[in-house]
XYZ file of C-alpha atoms in Angstrom:
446
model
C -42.001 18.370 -4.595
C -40.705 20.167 -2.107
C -37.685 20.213 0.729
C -37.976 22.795 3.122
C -36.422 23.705 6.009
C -36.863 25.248 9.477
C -34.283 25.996 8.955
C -34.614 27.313 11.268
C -21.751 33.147 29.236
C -22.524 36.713 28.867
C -20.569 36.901 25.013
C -19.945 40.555 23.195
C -18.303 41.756 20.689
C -18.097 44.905 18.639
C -18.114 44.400 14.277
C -17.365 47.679 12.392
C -20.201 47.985 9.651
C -19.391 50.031 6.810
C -21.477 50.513 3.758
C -21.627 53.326 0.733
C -22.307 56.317 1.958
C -24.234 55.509 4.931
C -22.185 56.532 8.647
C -20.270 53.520 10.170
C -22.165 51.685 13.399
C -20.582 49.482 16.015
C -22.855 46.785 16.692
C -22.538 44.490 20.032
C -24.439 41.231 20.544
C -24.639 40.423 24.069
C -26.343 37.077 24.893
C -29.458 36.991 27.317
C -30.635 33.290 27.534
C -29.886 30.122 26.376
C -30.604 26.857 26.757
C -33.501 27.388 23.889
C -34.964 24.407 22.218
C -35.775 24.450 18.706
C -35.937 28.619 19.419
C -38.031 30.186 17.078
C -40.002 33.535 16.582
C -39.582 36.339 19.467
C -41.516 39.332 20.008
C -41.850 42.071 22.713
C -45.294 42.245 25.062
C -47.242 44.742 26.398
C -46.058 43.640 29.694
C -42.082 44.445 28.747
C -41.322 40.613 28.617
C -39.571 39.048 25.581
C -41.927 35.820 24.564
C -39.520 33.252 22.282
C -41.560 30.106 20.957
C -39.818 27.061 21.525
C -41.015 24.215 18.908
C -39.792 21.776 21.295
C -37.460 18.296 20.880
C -40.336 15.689 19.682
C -40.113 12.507 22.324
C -40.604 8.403 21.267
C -44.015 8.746 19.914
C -45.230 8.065 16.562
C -43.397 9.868 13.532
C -44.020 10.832 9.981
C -41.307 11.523 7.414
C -40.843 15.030 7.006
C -40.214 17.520 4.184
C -38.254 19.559 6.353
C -35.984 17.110 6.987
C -35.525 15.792 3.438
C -37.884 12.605 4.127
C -36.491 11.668 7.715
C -38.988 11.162 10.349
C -39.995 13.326 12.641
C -41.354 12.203 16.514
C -43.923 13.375 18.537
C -43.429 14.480 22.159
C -44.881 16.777 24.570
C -41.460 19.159 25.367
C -42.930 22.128 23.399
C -43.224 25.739 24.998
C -42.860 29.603 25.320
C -39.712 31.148 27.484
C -40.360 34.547 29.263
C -37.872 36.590 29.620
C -38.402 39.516 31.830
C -36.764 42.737 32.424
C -34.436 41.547 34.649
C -33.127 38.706 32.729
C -35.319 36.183 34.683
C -36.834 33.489 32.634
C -39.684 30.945 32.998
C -41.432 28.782 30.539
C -45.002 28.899 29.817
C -47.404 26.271 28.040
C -44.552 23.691 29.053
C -45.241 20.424 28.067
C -46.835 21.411 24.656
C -47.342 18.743 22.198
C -44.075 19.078 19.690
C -42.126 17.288 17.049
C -38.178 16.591 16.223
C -35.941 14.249 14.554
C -34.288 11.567 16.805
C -32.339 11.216 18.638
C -31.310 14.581 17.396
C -34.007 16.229 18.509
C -33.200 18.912 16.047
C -35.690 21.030 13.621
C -38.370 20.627 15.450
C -42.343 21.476 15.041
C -44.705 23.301 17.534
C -44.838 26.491 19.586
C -43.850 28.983 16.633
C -44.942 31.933 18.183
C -46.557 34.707 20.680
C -48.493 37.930 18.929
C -50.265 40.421 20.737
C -52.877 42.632 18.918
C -53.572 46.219 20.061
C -55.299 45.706 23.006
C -52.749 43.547 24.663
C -54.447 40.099 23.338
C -52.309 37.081 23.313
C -52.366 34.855 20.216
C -49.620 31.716 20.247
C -49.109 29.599 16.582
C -47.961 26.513 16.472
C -46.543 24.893 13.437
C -46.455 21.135 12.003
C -44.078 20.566 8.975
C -45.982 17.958 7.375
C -49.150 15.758 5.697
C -51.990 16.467 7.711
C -53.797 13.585 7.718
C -50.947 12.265 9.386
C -51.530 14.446 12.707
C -54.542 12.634 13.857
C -57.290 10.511 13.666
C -60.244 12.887 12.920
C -57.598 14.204 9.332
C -57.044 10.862 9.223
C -59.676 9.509 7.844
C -60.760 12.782 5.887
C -57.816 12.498 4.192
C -59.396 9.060 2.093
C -61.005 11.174 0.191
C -58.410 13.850 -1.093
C -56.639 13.349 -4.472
C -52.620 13.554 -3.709
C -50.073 14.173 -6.324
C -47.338 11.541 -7.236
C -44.347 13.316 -5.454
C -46.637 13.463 -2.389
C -45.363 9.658 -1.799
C -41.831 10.593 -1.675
C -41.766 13.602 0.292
C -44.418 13.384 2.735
C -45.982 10.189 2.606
C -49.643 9.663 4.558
C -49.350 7.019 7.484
C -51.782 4.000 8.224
C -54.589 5.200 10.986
C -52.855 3.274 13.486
C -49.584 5.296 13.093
C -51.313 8.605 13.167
C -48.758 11.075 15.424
C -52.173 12.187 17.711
C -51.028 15.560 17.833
C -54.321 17.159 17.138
C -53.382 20.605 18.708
C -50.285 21.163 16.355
C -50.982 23.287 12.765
C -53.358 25.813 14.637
C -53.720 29.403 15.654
C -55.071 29.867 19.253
C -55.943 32.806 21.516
C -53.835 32.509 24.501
C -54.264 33.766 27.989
C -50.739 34.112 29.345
C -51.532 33.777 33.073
C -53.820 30.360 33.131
C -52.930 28.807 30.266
C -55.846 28.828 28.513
C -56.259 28.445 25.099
C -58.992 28.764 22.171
C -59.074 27.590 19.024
C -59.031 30.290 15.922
C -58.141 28.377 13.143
C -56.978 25.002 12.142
C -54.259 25.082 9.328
C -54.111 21.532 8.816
C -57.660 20.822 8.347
C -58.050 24.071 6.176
C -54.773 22.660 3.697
C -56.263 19.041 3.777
C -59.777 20.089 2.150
C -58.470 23.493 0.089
C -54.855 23.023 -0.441
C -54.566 26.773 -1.615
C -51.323 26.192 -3.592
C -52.520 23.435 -5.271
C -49.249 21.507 -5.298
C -48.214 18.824 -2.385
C -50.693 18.870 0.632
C -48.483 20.006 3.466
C -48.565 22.568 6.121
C -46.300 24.314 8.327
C -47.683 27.369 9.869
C -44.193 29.313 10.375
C -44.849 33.339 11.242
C -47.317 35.626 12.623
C -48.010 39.338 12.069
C -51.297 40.867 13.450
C -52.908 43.935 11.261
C -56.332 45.400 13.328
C -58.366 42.297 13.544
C -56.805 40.475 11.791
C -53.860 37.921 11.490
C -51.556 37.153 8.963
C -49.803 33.615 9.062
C -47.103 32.414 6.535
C -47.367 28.762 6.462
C -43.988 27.614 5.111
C -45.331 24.084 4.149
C -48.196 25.212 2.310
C -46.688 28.260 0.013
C -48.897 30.707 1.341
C -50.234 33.397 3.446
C -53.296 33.228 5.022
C -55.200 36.138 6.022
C -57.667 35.081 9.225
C -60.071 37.706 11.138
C -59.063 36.785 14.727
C -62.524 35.637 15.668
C -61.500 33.160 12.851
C -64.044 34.435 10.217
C -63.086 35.397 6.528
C -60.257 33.589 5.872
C -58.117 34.087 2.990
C -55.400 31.707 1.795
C -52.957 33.730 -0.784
C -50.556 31.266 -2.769
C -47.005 33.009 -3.002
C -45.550 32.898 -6.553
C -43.079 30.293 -7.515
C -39.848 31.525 -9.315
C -37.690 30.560 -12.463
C -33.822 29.885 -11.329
C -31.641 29.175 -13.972
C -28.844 26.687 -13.255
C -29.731 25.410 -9.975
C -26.743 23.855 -8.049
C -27.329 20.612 -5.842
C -25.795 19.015 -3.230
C -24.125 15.512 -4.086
C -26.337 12.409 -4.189
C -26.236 11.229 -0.151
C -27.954 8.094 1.548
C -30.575 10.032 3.576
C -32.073 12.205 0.598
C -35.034 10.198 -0.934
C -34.571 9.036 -4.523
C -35.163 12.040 -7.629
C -34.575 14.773 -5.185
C -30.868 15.124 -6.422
C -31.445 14.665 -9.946
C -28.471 12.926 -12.450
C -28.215 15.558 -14.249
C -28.859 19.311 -13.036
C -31.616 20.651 -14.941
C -30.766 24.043 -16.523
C -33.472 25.729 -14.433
C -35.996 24.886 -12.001
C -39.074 26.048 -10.509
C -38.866 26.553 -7.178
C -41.813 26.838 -4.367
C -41.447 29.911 -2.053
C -41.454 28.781 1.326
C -42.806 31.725 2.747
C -41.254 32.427 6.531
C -41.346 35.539 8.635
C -43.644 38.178 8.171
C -44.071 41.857 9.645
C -46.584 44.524 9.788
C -44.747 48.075 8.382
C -44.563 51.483 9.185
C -46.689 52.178 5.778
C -49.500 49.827 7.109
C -48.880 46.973 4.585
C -47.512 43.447 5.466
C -44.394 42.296 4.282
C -42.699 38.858 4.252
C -39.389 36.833 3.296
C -38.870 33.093 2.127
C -36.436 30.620 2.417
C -36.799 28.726 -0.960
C -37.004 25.484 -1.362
C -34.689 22.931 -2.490
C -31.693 23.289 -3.353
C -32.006 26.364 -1.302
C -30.376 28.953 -4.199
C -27.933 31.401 -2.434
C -29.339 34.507 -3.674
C -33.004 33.415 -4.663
C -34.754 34.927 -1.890
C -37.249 37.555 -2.245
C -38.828 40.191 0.912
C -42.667 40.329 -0.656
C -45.221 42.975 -0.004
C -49.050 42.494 0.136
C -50.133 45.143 -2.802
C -54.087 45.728 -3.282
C -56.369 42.868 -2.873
C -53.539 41.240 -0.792
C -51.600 40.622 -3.919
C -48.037 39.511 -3.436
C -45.483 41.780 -4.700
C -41.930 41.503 -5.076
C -40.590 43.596 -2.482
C -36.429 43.220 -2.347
C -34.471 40.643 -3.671
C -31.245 38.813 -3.528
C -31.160 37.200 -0.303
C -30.634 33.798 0.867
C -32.272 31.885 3.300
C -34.537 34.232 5.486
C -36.084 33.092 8.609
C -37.254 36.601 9.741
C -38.068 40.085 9.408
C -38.994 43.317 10.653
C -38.398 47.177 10.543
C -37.136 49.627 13.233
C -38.646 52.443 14.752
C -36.687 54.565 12.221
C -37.951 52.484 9.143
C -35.686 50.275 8.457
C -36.463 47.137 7.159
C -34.452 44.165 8.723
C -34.126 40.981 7.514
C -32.774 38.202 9.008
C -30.732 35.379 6.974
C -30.682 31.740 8.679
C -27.599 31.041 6.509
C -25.554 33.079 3.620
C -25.148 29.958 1.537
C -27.350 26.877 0.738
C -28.416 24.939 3.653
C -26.164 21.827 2.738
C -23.296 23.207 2.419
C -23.302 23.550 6.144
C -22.125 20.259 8.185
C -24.035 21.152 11.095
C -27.142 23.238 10.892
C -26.723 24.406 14.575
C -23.903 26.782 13.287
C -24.807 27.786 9.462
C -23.324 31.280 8.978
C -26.216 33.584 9.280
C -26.704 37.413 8.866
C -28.398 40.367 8.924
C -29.496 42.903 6.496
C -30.697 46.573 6.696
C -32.386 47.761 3.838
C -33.018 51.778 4.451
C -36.315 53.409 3.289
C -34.205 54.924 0.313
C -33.177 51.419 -0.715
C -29.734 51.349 0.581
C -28.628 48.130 1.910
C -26.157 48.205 5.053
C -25.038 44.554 6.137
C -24.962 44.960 10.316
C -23.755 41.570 10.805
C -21.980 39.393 8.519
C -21.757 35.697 8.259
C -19.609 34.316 10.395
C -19.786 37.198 12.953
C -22.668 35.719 16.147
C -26.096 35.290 14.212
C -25.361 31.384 13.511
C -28.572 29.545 12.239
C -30.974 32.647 13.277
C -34.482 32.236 13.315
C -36.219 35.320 14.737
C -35.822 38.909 15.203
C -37.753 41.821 17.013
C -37.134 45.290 17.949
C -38.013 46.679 21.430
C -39.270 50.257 22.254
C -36.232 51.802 22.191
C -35.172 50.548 19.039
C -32.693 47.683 20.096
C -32.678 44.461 18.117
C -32.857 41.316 19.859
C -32.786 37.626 17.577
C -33.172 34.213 18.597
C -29.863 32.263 16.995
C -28.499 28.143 16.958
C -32.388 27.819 16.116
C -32.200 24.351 15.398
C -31.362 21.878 18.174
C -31.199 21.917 22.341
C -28.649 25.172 22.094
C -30.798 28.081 21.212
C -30.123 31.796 22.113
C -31.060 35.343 21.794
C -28.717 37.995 21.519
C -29.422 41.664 22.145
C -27.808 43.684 19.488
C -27.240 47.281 19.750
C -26.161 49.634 17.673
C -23.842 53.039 17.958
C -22.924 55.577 15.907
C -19.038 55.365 15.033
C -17.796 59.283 14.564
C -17.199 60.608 11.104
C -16.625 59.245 8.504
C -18.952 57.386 6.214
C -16.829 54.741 4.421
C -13.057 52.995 5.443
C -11.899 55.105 2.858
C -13.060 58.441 4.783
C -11.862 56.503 7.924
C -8.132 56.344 6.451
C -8.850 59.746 5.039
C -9.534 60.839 8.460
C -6.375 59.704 9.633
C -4.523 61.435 7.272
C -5.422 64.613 7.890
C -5.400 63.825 11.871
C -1.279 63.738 11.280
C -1.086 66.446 8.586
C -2.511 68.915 10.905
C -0.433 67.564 13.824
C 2.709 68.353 11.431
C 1.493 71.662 10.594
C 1.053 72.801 14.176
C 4.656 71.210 15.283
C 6.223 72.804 12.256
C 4.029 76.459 13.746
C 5.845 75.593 16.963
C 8.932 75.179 15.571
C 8.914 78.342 13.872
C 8.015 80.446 16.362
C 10.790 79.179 18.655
């Protein structure tokens, strides 16, 4: 079984980062749109505009339960889209209108417009997710999902609907080639249909195309719902589903038994481990030409339990970093950094309101060292996507779950000499004792 999640006023201010032996930055997050609904990847064009996918708020149409929302139903609308931002802080928003679902009357964690990807000449590609069974979507997976074998748990967690109660969202779960100026779009590749029939994990049939990262011709999707990444050839030929690997935790800790989970998700008694699915979630192209990606986990959401993964040979997964806790997204700077972004520093239900879960982000240096830039508590609340522009500033969609989505630009300076508070104090020190050395100079030659 397996609970996932999407998760999922101009304002500044400065945090001192300090870490090892690596020089102290100032980092500033300045705000540069809001209003963001269910705001979700971002990424930079060829055109200098910032595209952020918007999954949308669902509307009063049909709904499925959900296993990103622990079994509650999610409703289908048409209120997904893409906001442009340009230059010059202007914003619009393109494929308005896009078919989307959300909780109600909530209208949090909602499913649709993931994503905008370029490739390298200047292509637009746009994903759009699903978070769920996909014979449930429409009526043409529908009724090809008769035929496919579910497992037990399948029931509980995301339960097939009657054909009359289908959610007739057949343009949700698929990768499309997108032409920014009309509208346009053409179907690559259909997720849900592709999980229905293969089911590449070979656990629960669900699919939740998340993240995109494009590699020459070809993309690479993490689908959060199914537990893997698929590699697709962006004319939609040789596709390659990769199931991540699950991972032992020992002494999982779960939330107290509540009316909305369903029953056997919080067991009686803890189990002394637990193997959990990887819900992969963002994914980058680096600097050494290899693709990397992060996971959330699944439930209980272990603080600690999530793993950065690199594609090896043969498009292997290979543990990459560890010891992180809910990612949402990640990427690397024009110096090499690797960034990762952290939706929440603790598991997702200890938060009361997963608009404001305290999120983070990481720097992990091409040496390994690992600089925190912005703690929890400290402006990245519930982040869900990150990208770095041209000149090497970072800008991250936060409060990615609900109607109050943001992005932030964060930039970074260079705080004078020297490399830990220690130094800093140091610094000071000998700031007065030469100061007392030249007065007492002064005073001797008076």
């Amino acid at each position: 079984m397996k609970l996932k999640s999407f998760a999922l006023t101009m304002f500044a201010f400065s945090i001192a980062v300090v870490s090892g032996n690596q020089a102290a930055e100032a980092v500033t997050l300045t705000k540069i749109a809001e209003g963001l609904n269910n705001a979700r990847g971002i990424t930079f064009g060829p055109d200098g505009n910032i595209y952020v996918g918007e999954t949308g708020l669902g509307g009063n149409g049909n709904c499925q339960p959900s296993p990103s929302t622990a079994g509650q139903p999610i409703c289908a609308g048409n209120t997904g889209s893409v906001t442009v931002i340009k230059p010059d802080g202007t914003t619009n928003r393109i494929f308005d209108g896009f078919q989307s679902l959300a909780l109600q009357p909530s209208q949090q964690q909602g499913a649709g417009p993931q994503a905008v990807s370029f490739d390298s000449q200047g292509n637009a590609y746009l994903l759009v997710g699903y978070a769920g069974f996909p014979g449930n979507r429409d009526t043409e997976l529908n009724a090809l999902s008769l035929g496919v074998p579910l497992p037990p748990e399948q029931y509980i967690i995301a339960p097939p609907v009657a054909p009359d109660k289908v959610l007739n969202t057949p343009d949700l779960a698929k990768l499309y080639k997108a032409d920014l100026n009309t509208g346009a779009l053409s179907t690559i590749f259909d997720f849900g249909k592709y999980e229905l029939l293969n089911n590449p994990d070979g656990g629960d049939v669900i699919t939740n195309p998340y993240a995109i990262a494009i590699k020459g011709d070809t993309a690479y999707v993490a689908d959060g719902g199914g537990n893997s990444i698929y590699g697709v050839k962006l004319d939609g030929s040789d596709v390659k589903a990769i199931p991540v690997p699950k991972q032992l935790v020992k002494n999982p800790i779960f939330p107290p038994p509540a009316p909305g989970l369903p029953p056997g998700v919080v067991p009686e008694i803890p189990p002394a481990e637990i193997l959990l699915q990887s819900v992969p979630t963002g994914i980058t192209l680096g600097p050494d030409g290899n693709i990397y990606f992060g996971e959330y986990t699944g439930f209980p959401y272990p603080e600690g339990a999530a793993r950065v993964f690199k594609l090896g040979p043969n498009d292997e997964p290979e543990v990459f970093a560890q010891g992180f806790t809910g990612i949402t997204d990640l990427t690397f700077d024009q110096s090499g950094n690797l960034l990762v972004l952290q939706f929440t520093d603790q598991s997702e239900w200890k938060g009361e309101d997963l608009r404001f879960l305290p999120g983070s982000l990481i720097q992990l240096a091409p040496d390994g060292t690992r600089t925190t830039l912005v703690a929890a508590g400290q402006g990245l609340e519930s982040s869900t996507g990150i990208a770095v522009s041209p000149d090497n500033q970072i800008f991250i969609t936060k409060r990615g779950v609900g109607t109050l989505g943001e992005v932030v630009k964060l930039e970074r300076t260079k705080v004078p000499e020297p490399a830990s508070i220690f130094g800093l104090f140091a610094l000071g020190a000998l700031g007065v004792a030469s100061k007392l050395k030249s007065k007492r100079k002064e005073l001797a030659n008076c």
